[in-house]
């Protein structure tokens, strides 16, 4: 009977921990979105959907071939994910959490590669993440195109 109580309590703690990390992940995502809109949007503003798709595809294929088939195949998932996170190291302080986000995605894509034995799943995941985020950023108007923007060009 005591074992049953311990199991239920463990489930409750696990559930609370999961809820906590889901809240933390959501807050990090919201912060990332705010930073992207200020810092990254100007680089892709006005890019066509075809341009967004091409950029998302080429970066997904190139990075996954290098990191999953190359680095992960030699050094393992953890070092490949650390290297993937470091590749996404920002030049601006406002993007300081970006490598952490990339590290977590690196672990996810590494697990997909290990689980499926093929690059298709990590490339498709990487493409989807890039396409959605780049597409959202490219769809935003450039700051100098906004009517009534008081800042000088």
mmCIF file of C-alpha atoms in Angstrom:
data_model
loop_
_atom_site.group_PDB
_atom_site.id
_atom_site.type_symbol
_atom_site.label_atom_id
_atom_site.label_comp_id
_atom_site.label_asym_id
_atom_site.label_seq_id
_atom_site.Cartn_x
_atom_site.Cartn_y
_atom_site.Cartn_z
ATOM 1 C CA UNK A 1 0.000 0.000 0.000
ATOM 2 C CA UNK A 2 2.869 2.380 0.791
ATOM 3 C CA UNK A 3 4.417 1.642 -2.623
ATOM 4 C CA UNK A 4 1.143 2.626 -4.309
ATOM 5 C CA UNK A 5 1.117 5.957 -2.461
ATOM 6 C CA UNK A 6 4.739 6.604 -3.434
ATOM 7 C CA UNK A 7 3.977 5.878 -7.077
ATOM 8 C CA UNK A 8 1.013 8.265 -7.079
ATOM 9 C CA UNK A 9 3.068 10.927 -5.332
ATOM 10 C CA UNK A 10 5.848 10.458 -7.881
ATOM 11 C CA UNK A 11 3.360 10.921 -10.696
ATOM 12 C CA UNK A 12 2.093 14.095 -9.052
ATOM 13 C CA UNK A 13 5.615 15.477 -8.664
ATOM 14 C CA UNK A 14 6.444 14.528 -12.249
ATOM 15 C CA UNK A 15 3.255 16.235 -13.422
ATOM 16 C CA UNK A 16 4.088 19.398 -11.465
ATOM 17 C CA UNK A 17 7.622 19.385 -12.810
ATOM 18 C CA UNK A 18 6.316 18.971 -16.347
ATOM 19 C CA UNK A 19 3.886 21.869 -15.856
ATOM 20 C CA UNK A 20 6.711 24.018 -14.461
ATOM 21 C CA UNK A 21 8.994 23.324 -17.411
ATOM 22 C CA UNK A 22 6.166 23.933 -19.861
ATOM 23 C CA UNK A 23 5.644 27.390 -18.298
ATOM 24 C CA UNK A 24 9.388 28.090 -18.396
ATOM 25 C CA UNK A 25 9.567 26.964 -22.040
ATOM 26 C CA UNK A 26 6.621 29.180 -22.969
ATOM 27 C CA UNK A 27 8.221 32.214 -21.305
ATOM 28 C CA UNK A 28 11.504 31.562 -23.124
ATOM 29 C CA UNK A 29 9.561 31.256 -26.383
ATOM 30 C CA UNK A 30 7.776 34.567 -25.760
ATOM 31 C CA UNK A 31 11.081 36.280 -24.987
ATOM 32 C CA UNK A 32 12.641 34.749 -28.109
ATOM 33 C CA UNK A 33 9.742 36.011 -30.237
ATOM 34 C CA UNK A 34 10.145 39.564 -28.904
ATOM 35 C CA UNK A 35 13.874 39.477 -29.572
ATOM 36 C CA UNK A 36 13.418 38.029 -33.056
ATOM 37 C CA UNK A 37 10.995 40.748 -34.019
ATOM 38 C CA UNK A 38 13.481 43.468 -33.043
ATOM 39 C CA UNK A 39 16.790 41.907 -34.022
ATOM 40 C CA UNK A 40 16.268 39.299 -36.754
ATOM 41 C CA UNK A 41 13.278 40.586 -38.692
ATOM 42 C CA UNK A 42 15.211 43.292 -40.583
ATOM 43 C CA UNK A 43 17.504 40.641 -42.116
ATOM 44 C CA UNK A 44 14.624 38.779 -43.786
ATOM 45 C CA UNK A 45 11.967 41.495 -44.045
ATOM 46 C CA UNK A 46 10.234 41.406 -47.412
ATOM 47 C CA UNK A 47 11.658 38.004 -48.412
ATOM 48 C CA UNK A 48 9.199 36.093 -50.625
ATOM 49 C CA UNK A 49 7.683 32.767 -49.510
ATOM 50 C CA UNK A 50 9.875 31.034 -52.084
ATOM 51 C CA UNK A 51 12.902 32.825 -50.645
ATOM 52 C CA UNK A 52 11.904 31.830 -47.124
ATOM 53 C CA UNK A 53 11.420 28.207 -48.243
ATOM 54 C CA UNK A 54 14.805 28.142 -50.001
ATOM 55 C CA UNK A 55 16.606 29.638 -46.999
ATOM 56 C CA UNK A 56 14.833 27.247 -44.613
ATOM 57 C CA UNK A 57 15.579 24.232 -46.842
ATOM 58 C CA UNK A 58 19.252 24.945 -47.515
ATOM 59 C CA UNK A 59 20.039 25.726 -43.880
ATOM 60 C CA UNK A 60 18.141 22.647 -42.668
ATOM 61 C CA UNK A 61 19.869 20.275 -45.093
ATOM 62 C CA UNK A 62 23.340 21.776 -44.619
ATOM 63 C CA UNK A 63 23.220 21.916 -40.839
ATOM 64 C CA UNK A 64 21.645 18.495 -40.390
ATOM 65 C CA UNK A 65 24.073 16.753 -42.736
ATOM 66 C CA UNK A 66 26.974 18.372 -40.900
ATOM 67 C CA UNK A 67 25.753 18.035 -37.312
ATOM 68 C CA UNK A 68 23.795 14.770 -37.359
ATOM 69 C CA UNK A 69 25.595 12.682 -39.983
ATOM 70 C CA UNK A 70 29.010 14.209 -39.308
ATOM 71 C CA UNK A 71 29.512 15.516 -35.787
ATOM 72 C CA UNK A 72 26.914 13.338 -34.031
ATOM 73 C CA UNK A 73 28.109 10.236 -35.860
ATOM 74 C CA UNK A 74 31.620 10.881 -34.546
ATOM 75 C CA UNK A 75 31.220 12.595 -31.156
ATOM 76 C CA UNK A 76 27.685 11.712 -30.099
ATOM 77 C CA UNK A 77 24.437 13.572 -29.563
ATOM 78 C CA UNK A 78 25.546 15.744 -26.614
ATOM 79 C CA UNK A 79 28.646 17.222 -28.237
ATOM 80 C CA UNK A 80 26.826 17.635 -31.547
ATOM 81 C CA UNK A 81 24.050 19.540 -29.754
ATOM 82 C CA UNK A 82 26.536 21.743 -27.892
ATOM 83 C CA UNK A 83 28.292 22.508 -31.191
ATOM 84 C CA UNK A 84 24.913 23.201 -32.837
ATOM 85 C CA UNK A 85 24.057 25.632 -30.039
ATOM 86 C CA UNK A 86 27.449 27.334 -30.370
ATOM 87 C CA UNK A 87 26.938 27.783 -34.106
ATOM 88 C CA UNK A 88 23.862 29.826 -33.247
ATOM 89 C CA UNK A 89 25.787 32.044 -30.840
ATOM 90 C CA UNK A 90 24.514 35.614 -31.186
ATOM 91 C CA UNK A 91 26.485 38.732 -31.926
ATOM 92 C CA UNK A 92 24.024 40.800 -29.888
ATOM 93 C CA UNK A 93 23.523 40.476 -26.158
ATOM 94 C CA UNK A 94 19.722 40.508 -26.610
ATOM 95 C CA UNK A 95 19.951 37.092 -28.279
ATOM 96 C CA UNK A 96 21.908 35.477 -25.430
ATOM 97 C CA UNK A 97 19.345 32.671 -24.968
ATOM 98 C CA UNK A 98 19.403 31.709 -28.646
ATOM 99 C CA UNK A 99 22.194 29.092 -28.230
ATOM 100 C CA UNK A 100 20.192 27.414 -25.438
ATOM 101 C CA UNK A 101 17.154 27.178 -27.711
ATOM 102 C CA UNK A 102 19.378 25.774 -30.490
ATOM 103 C CA UNK A 103 20.981 23.286 -28.078
ATOM 104 C CA UNK A 104 17.557 21.914 -27.058
ATOM 105 C CA UNK A 105 16.488 21.665 -30.705
ATOM 106 C CA UNK A 106 19.812 19.963 -31.440
ATOM 107 C CA UNK A 107 19.008 17.322 -28.831
ATOM 108 C CA UNK A 108 15.556 16.842 -30.331
ATOM 109 C CA UNK A 109 16.863 16.511 -33.880
ATOM 110 C CA UNK A 110 19.686 14.274 -32.673
ATOM 111 C CA UNK A 111 17.138 11.993 -31.010
ATOM 112 C CA UNK A 112 15.108 11.934 -34.225
ATOM 113 C CA UNK A 113 18.242 10.970 -36.160
ATOM 114 C CA UNK A 114 19.155 8.244 -33.668
ATOM 115 C CA UNK A 115 15.571 6.980 -33.495
ATOM 116 C CA UNK A 116 14.931 6.823 -37.234
ATOM 117 C CA UNK A 117 18.437 6.169 -38.537
ATOM 118 C CA UNK A 118 17.852 8.681 -41.334
ATOM 119 C CA UNK A 119 18.259 12.427 -41.826
ATOM 120 C CA UNK A 120 14.719 12.840 -43.162
ATOM 121 C CA UNK A 121 13.039 13.491 -39.790
ATOM 122 C CA UNK A 122 15.624 15.985 -38.455
ATOM 123 C CA UNK A 123 15.782 17.815 -41.801
ATOM 124 C CA UNK A 124 11.979 18.012 -41.969
ATOM 125 C CA UNK A 125 11.810 19.274 -38.362
ATOM 126 C CA UNK A 126 14.596 21.799 -38.912
ATOM 127 C CA UNK A 127 12.979 22.998 -42.150
ATOM 128 C CA UNK A 128 9.601 23.402 -40.447
ATOM 129 C CA UNK A 129 11.033 25.404 -37.533
ATOM 130 C CA UNK A 130 13.025 27.640 -39.890
ATOM 131 C CA UNK A 131 10.184 28.068 -42.388
ATOM 132 C CA UNK A 132 7.647 29.041 -39.726
ATOM 133 C CA UNK A 133 9.945 31.453 -37.901
ATOM 134 C CA UNK A 134 11.546 33.002 -40.991
ATOM 135 C CA UNK A 135 8.118 33.280 -42.628
ATOM 136 C CA UNK A 136 6.720 35.149 -39.630
ATOM 137 C CA UNK A 137 9.696 37.480 -39.584
ATOM 138 C CA UNK A 138 9.686 38.073 -43.347
ATOM 139 C CA UNK A 139 5.986 38.963 -43.273
ATOM 140 C CA UNK A 140 6.561 41.868 -40.884
ATOM 141 C CA UNK A 141 6.913 45.277 -42.487
ATOM 142 C CA UNK A 142 10.280 46.958 -42.436
ATOM 143 C CA UNK A 143 10.457 49.719 -39.870
ATOM 144 C CA UNK A 144 11.219 52.299 -42.560
ATOM 145 C CA UNK A 145 8.129 51.140 -44.539
ATOM 146 C CA UNK A 146 5.699 51.826 -41.679
ATOM 147 C CA UNK A 147 3.649 54.955 -42.388
ATOM 148 C CA UNK A 148 4.080 57.649 -39.800
ATOM 149 C CA UNK A 149 7.255 56.136 -38.346
ATOM 150 C CA UNK A 150 8.884 59.144 -36.668
ATOM 151 C CA UNK A 151 12.451 57.854 -36.941
ATOM 152 C CA UNK A 152 14.633 59.312 -39.693
ATOM 153 C CA UNK A 153 15.870 57.012 -42.451
#
